[in-house]
XYZ file of C-alpha atoms in Angstrom:
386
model
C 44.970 -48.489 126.293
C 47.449 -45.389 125.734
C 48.625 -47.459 123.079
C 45.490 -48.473 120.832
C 44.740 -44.141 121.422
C 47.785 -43.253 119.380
C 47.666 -46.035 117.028
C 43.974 -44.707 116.223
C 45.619 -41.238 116.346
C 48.274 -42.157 113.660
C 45.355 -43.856 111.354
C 43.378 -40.843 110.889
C 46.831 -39.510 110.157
C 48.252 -41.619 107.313
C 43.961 -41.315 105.847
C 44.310 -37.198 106.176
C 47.704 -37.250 103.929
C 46.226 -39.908 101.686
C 43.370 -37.361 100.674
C 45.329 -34.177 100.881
C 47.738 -36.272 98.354
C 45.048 -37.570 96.159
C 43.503 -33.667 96.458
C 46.371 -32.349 95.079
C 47.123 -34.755 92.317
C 43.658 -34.689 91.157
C 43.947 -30.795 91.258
C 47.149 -30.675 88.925
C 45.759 -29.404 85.350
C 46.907 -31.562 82.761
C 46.953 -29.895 79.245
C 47.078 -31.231 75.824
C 47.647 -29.304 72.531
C 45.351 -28.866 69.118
C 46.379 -30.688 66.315
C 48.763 -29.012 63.859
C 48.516 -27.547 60.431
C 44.959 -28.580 60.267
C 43.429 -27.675 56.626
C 40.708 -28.394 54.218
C 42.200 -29.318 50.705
C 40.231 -29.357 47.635
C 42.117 -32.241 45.521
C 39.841 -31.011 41.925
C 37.305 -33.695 42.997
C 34.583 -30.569 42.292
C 33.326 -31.325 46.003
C 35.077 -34.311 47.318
C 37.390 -32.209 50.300
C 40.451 -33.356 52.611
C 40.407 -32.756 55.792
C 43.928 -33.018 57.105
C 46.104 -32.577 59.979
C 49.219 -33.267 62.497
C 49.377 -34.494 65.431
C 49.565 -32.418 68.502
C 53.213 -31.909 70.496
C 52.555 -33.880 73.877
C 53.691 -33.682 77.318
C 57.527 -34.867 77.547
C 56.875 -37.115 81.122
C 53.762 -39.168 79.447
C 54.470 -42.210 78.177
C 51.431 -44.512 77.547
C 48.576 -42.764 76.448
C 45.421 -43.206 73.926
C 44.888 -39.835 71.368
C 41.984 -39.219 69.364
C 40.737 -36.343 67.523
C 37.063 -34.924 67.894
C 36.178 -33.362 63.834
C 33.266 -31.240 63.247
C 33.033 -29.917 59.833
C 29.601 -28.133 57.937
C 28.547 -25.825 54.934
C 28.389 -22.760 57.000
C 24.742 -22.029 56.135
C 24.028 -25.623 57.576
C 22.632 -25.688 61.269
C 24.058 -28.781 62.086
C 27.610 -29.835 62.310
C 28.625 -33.418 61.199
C 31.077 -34.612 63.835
C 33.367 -37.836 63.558
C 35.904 -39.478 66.383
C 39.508 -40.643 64.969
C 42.213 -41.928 65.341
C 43.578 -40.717 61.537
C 44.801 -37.784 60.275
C 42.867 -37.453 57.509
C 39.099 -37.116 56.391
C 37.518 -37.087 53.105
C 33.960 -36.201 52.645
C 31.691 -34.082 49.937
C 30.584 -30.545 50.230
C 28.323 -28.402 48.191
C 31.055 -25.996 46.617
C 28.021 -22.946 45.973
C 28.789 -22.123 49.803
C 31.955 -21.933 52.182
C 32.877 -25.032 54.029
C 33.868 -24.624 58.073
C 35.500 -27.090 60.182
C 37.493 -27.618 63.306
C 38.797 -30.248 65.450
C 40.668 -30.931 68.884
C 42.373 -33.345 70.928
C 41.422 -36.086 73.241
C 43.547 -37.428 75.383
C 43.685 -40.633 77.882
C 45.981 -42.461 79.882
C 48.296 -42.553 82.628
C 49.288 -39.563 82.660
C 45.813 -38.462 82.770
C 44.842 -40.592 85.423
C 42.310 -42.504 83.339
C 40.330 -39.292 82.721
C 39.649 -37.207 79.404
C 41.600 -34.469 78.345
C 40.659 -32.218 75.197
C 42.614 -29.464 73.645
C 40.950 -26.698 72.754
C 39.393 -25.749 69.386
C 41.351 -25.249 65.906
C 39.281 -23.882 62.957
C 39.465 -23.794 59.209
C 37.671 -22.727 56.332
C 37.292 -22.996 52.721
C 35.522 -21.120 49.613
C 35.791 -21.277 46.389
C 37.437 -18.283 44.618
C 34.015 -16.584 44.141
C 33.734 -15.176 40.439
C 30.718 -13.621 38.286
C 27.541 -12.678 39.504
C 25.003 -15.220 40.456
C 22.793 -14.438 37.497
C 25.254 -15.843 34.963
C 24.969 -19.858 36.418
C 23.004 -21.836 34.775
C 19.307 -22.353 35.741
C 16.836 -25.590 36.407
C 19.688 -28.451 36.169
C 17.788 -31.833 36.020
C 19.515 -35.186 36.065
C 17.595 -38.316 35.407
C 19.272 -41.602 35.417
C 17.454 -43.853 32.638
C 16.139 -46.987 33.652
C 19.044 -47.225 35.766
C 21.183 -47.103 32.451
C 22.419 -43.918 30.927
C 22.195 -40.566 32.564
C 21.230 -37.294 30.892
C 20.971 -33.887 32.603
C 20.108 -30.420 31.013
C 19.717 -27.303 32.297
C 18.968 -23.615 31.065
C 21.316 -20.786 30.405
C 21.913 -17.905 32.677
C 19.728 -15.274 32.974
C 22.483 -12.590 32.641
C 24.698 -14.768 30.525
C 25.835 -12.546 27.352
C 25.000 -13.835 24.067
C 28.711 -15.208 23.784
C 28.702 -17.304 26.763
C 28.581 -21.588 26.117
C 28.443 -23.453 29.175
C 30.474 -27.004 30.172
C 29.959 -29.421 32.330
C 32.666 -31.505 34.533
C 31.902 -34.983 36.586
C 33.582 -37.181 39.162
C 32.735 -39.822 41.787
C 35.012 -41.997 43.206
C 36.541 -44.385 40.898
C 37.699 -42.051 38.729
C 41.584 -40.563 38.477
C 40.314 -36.896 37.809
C 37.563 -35.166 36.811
C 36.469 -35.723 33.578
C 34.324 -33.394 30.982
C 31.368 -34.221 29.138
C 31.959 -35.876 25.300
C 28.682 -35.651 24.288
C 26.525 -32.235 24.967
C 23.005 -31.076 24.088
C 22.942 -28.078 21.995
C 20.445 -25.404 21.090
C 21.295 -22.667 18.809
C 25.275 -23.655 19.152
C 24.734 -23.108 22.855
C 25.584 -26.282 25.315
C 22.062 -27.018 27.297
C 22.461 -30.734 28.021
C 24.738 -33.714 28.534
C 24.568 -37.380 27.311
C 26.644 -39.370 29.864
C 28.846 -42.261 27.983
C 28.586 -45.479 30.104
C 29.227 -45.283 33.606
C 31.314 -48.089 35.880
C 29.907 -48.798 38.836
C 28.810 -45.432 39.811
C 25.672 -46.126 42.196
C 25.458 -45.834 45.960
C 28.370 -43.025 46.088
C 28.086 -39.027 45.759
C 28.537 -38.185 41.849
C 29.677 -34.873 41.697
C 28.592 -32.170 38.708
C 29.937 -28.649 37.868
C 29.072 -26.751 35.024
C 31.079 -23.745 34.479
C 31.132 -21.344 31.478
C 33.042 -19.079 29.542
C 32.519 -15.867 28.125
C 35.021 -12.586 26.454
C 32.940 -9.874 28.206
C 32.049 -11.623 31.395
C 32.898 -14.000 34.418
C 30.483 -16.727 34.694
C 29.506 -18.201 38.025
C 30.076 -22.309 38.330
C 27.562 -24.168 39.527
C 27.872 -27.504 41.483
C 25.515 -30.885 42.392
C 26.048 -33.492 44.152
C 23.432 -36.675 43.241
C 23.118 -40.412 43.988
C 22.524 -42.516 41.016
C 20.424 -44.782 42.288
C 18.249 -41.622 43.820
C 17.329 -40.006 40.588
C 16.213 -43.417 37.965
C 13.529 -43.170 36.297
C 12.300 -46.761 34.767
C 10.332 -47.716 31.936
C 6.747 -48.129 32.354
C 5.159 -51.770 32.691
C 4.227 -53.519 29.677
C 1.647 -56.393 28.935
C -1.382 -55.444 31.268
C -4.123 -58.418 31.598
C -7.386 -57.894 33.595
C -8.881 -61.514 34.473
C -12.293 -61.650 35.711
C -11.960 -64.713 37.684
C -15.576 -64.769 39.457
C -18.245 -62.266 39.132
C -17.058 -59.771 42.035
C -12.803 -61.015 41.844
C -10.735 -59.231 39.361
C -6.948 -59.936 38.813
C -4.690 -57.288 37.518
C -1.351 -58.353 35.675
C 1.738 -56.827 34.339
C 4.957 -57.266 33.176
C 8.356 -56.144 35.037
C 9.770 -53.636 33.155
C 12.481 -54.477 30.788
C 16.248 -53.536 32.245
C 18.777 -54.136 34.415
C 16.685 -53.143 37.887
C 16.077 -56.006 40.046
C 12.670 -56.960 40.373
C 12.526 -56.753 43.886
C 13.548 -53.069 43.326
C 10.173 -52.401 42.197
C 7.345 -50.433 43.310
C 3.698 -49.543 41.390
C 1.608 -47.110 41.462
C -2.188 -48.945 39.826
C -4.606 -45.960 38.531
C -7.752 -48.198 39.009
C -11.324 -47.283 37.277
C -15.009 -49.251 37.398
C -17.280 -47.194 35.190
C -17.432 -43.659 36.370
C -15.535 -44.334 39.842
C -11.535 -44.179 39.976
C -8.888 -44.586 42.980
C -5.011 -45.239 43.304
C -3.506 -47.572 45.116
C 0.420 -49.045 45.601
C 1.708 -52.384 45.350
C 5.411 -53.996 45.387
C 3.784 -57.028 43.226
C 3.382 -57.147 39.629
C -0.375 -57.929 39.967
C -2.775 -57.030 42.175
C -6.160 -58.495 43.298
C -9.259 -55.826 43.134
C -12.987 -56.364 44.095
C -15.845 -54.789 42.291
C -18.185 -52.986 43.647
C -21.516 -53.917 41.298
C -21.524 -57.060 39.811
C -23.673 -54.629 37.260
C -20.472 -52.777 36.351
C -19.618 -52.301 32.248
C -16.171 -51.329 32.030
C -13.029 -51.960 34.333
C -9.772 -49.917 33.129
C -6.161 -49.337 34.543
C -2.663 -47.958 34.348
C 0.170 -49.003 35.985
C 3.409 -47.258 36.679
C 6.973 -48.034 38.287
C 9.265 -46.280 40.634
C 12.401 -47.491 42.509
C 11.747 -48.563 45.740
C 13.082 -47.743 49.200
C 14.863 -51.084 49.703
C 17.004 -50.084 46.980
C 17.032 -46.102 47.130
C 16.388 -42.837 48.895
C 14.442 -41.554 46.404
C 13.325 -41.972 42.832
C 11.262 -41.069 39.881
C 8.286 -42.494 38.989
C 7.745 -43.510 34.988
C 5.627 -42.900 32.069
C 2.254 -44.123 32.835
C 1.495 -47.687 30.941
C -1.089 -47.885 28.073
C -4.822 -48.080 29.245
C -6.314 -52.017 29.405
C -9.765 -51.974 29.675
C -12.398 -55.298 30.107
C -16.122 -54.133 29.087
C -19.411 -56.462 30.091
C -21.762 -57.576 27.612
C -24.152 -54.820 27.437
C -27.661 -55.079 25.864
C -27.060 -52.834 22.765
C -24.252 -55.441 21.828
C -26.473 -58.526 22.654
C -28.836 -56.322 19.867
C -25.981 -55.680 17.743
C -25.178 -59.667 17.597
C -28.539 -60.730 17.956
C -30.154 -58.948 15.212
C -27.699 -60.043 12.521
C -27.581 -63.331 13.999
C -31.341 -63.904 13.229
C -31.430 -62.592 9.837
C -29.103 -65.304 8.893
C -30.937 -67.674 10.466
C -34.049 -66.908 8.424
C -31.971 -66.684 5.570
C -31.056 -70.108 5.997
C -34.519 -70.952 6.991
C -35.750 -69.634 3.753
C -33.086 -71.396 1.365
C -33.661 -74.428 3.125
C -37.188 -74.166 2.622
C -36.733 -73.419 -1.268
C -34.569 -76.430 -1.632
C -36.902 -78.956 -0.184
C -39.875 -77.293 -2.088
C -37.831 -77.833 -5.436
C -36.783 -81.502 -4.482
C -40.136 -82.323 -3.633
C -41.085 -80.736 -6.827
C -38.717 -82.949 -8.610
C -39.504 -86.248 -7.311
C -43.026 -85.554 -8.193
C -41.961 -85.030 -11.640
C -39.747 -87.569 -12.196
C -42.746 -89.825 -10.890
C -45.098 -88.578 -12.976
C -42.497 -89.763 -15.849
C -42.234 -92.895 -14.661
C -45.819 -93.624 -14.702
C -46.448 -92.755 -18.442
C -43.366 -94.847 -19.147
C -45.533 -97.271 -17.585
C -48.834 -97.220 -19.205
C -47.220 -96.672 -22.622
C -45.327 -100.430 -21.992
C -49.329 -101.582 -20.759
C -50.635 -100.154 -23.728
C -48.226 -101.666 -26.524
C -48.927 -104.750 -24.402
């Protein structure tokens, strides 16, 4: 009995060390370092940034082990950060170059040496700006960039308010594809002054950031660059639909055609906007067809009109612009002053033809009653030399 006591005894005792050795090998602080040399480059991509760094210098006695690095990078007047996991050293991602860019980024560490939990180094930090130059009053004003029918692309934009009378503007591009940034060939120009850019064909440019600066140049002032960043596909604006048709197929049912528009956008990239109108009443509706099926609302209606215009649709893009309105088809009734205006004419030919007729067989019967009458004398005159 003295001997199951003790062995008890010595249980509890080999379970008390176990914890007190787990305790204190749970309690020993494992650390990990930042990354090194972590910077934001700007490779002349006009917003296109690196985000580089080296790996941390780890603990001599840890052997297997998993690193990643947490990255959390913004335009400082953004409220939100955008933050990626890695295993890389190296990120690449656009910025808008009008404000500073802020990042920063740490370790995370697991394995043995860890004891299967996470470790993160603290924070390192970076920062980038553009070498601020001119007052803001100098960039250019209103830039617009429209992408035609998913074509060519055009933008324009005004000059600077404070812009001396010297200063020409010039715009630079790039999106990924191309070795370096490349300047426009073929501006817009008012008055000698550069207000506009014709884009020369572009290779495969949708569905990635295309980046824009214009810059300018003056002898008796800094001017202040200005930079965009667009999607392609986010700023076409197609041609309008061709070849309406209204069908009235019954006396309430109407049927409303058009053509796709002409151009390389998929059909099924389509969507319409139908300005619909039944005498003095008019409402808009949507369709992703190129018809649509209406009702009237008096069978007594004269006049049934619409237009019809196309957009880009969100199956293909984030955004879009909508076209040119079509040109106005209209189907009219048969109204009672044009029954008049066909009946009235109508008739008078009729009676026309009435009366000529009438004349003719008045002057036929007239002439078979004379050439009777001849034949009779030509009779009696035989009868009387008989």
């Amino acid at each position: 009995m003295a001997f199951i006591h003790l062995d008890v005894r010595c249980l509890y005792a080999i379970l008390i060390c176990t914890a007190f050795g787990s305790t204190l090998s749970s309690n020993t602080e494992i650390k990990v370092n930042p990354p090194e040399d972590f910077e934001i480059v700007d490779p002349g991509y006009l917003g296109y940034l690196y985000l580089q760094w080296q790996p941390p210098v780890f603990l001599d006695n840890c052997e297997e082990y998993t690193v990643e690095y947490e990255l959390k990078y913004r335009n400082i007047d953004s409220e939100n950060w955008r933050t990626i996991i890695t295993k890389n050293l190296l990120y690449k991602d656009g910025f808008d170059l009008n404000k500073g860019v802020e990042a920063k980024i740490h370790t995370v560490l697991q394995g043995q040496c860890t004891n299967g939990s996470e470790v993160q180094s603290s924070w390192l930090e970076a920062s980038y700006w553009t070498s601020p130059q001119g007052n803001l009053e100098t960039k250019i004003q209103d830039m617009d960039c429209i992408y035609y029918n998913w074509e060519y692309l055009l933008c324009s934009w005004k000059l600077g308010m404070d812009a001396n009378f010297d200063t020409n503007y010039y715009l630079f591009y790039w999106y990924d594809g191309l070795d370096h940034a490349l300047q426009c060939s073929d501006y817009i120009e008012d008055n000698g002054k550069n207000i506009g850019c014709r884009f020369p064909y572009l290779e495969e440019p949708d569905y990635k950031n295309f980046y824009i600066c214009v810059n300018g140049s003056s002898k008796s002032q800094l001017i202040r660059p200005s930079y965009f960043i667009f999607q392609l596909q986010n700023i076409v604006k197609p041609l309008p639909p061709d070849y309406l048709n209204i069908i009235v197929e019954k006396s309430e049912d109407i049927n409303l055609e058009w053509n796709i528009p002409n151009g390389p956008i998929p059909a099924n990239c389509f969507i319409y906007e139908i300005k619909f109108t039944e005498d003095d009443t008019t409402w808009m509706s949507t369709t992703f067809e190129n018809e649509m099926y209406v009702t009237r609302t008096s069978n007594e209606s004269q006049e049934i009109c619409f237009l019809v215009r196309s957009k880009i649709n969100v199956y293909c893009a984030d955004d879009g612009i909508w076209s040119e309105w079509s040109e106005l088809e209209c189907w009219r009734g048969v109204q009672q002053d044009e029954i008049l205006a066909f009946l009235i004419p109508f008739a008078f030919i009729l009676l026309l033809i009435l009366i000529i007729t009438y004349m003719l067989m008045n002057k036929q019967k007239a002439l078979q009653r004379m050439i009777l009458q001849k034949k009779q004398e030509v009779f009696s005159r035989q009868e009387t030399l008989c």
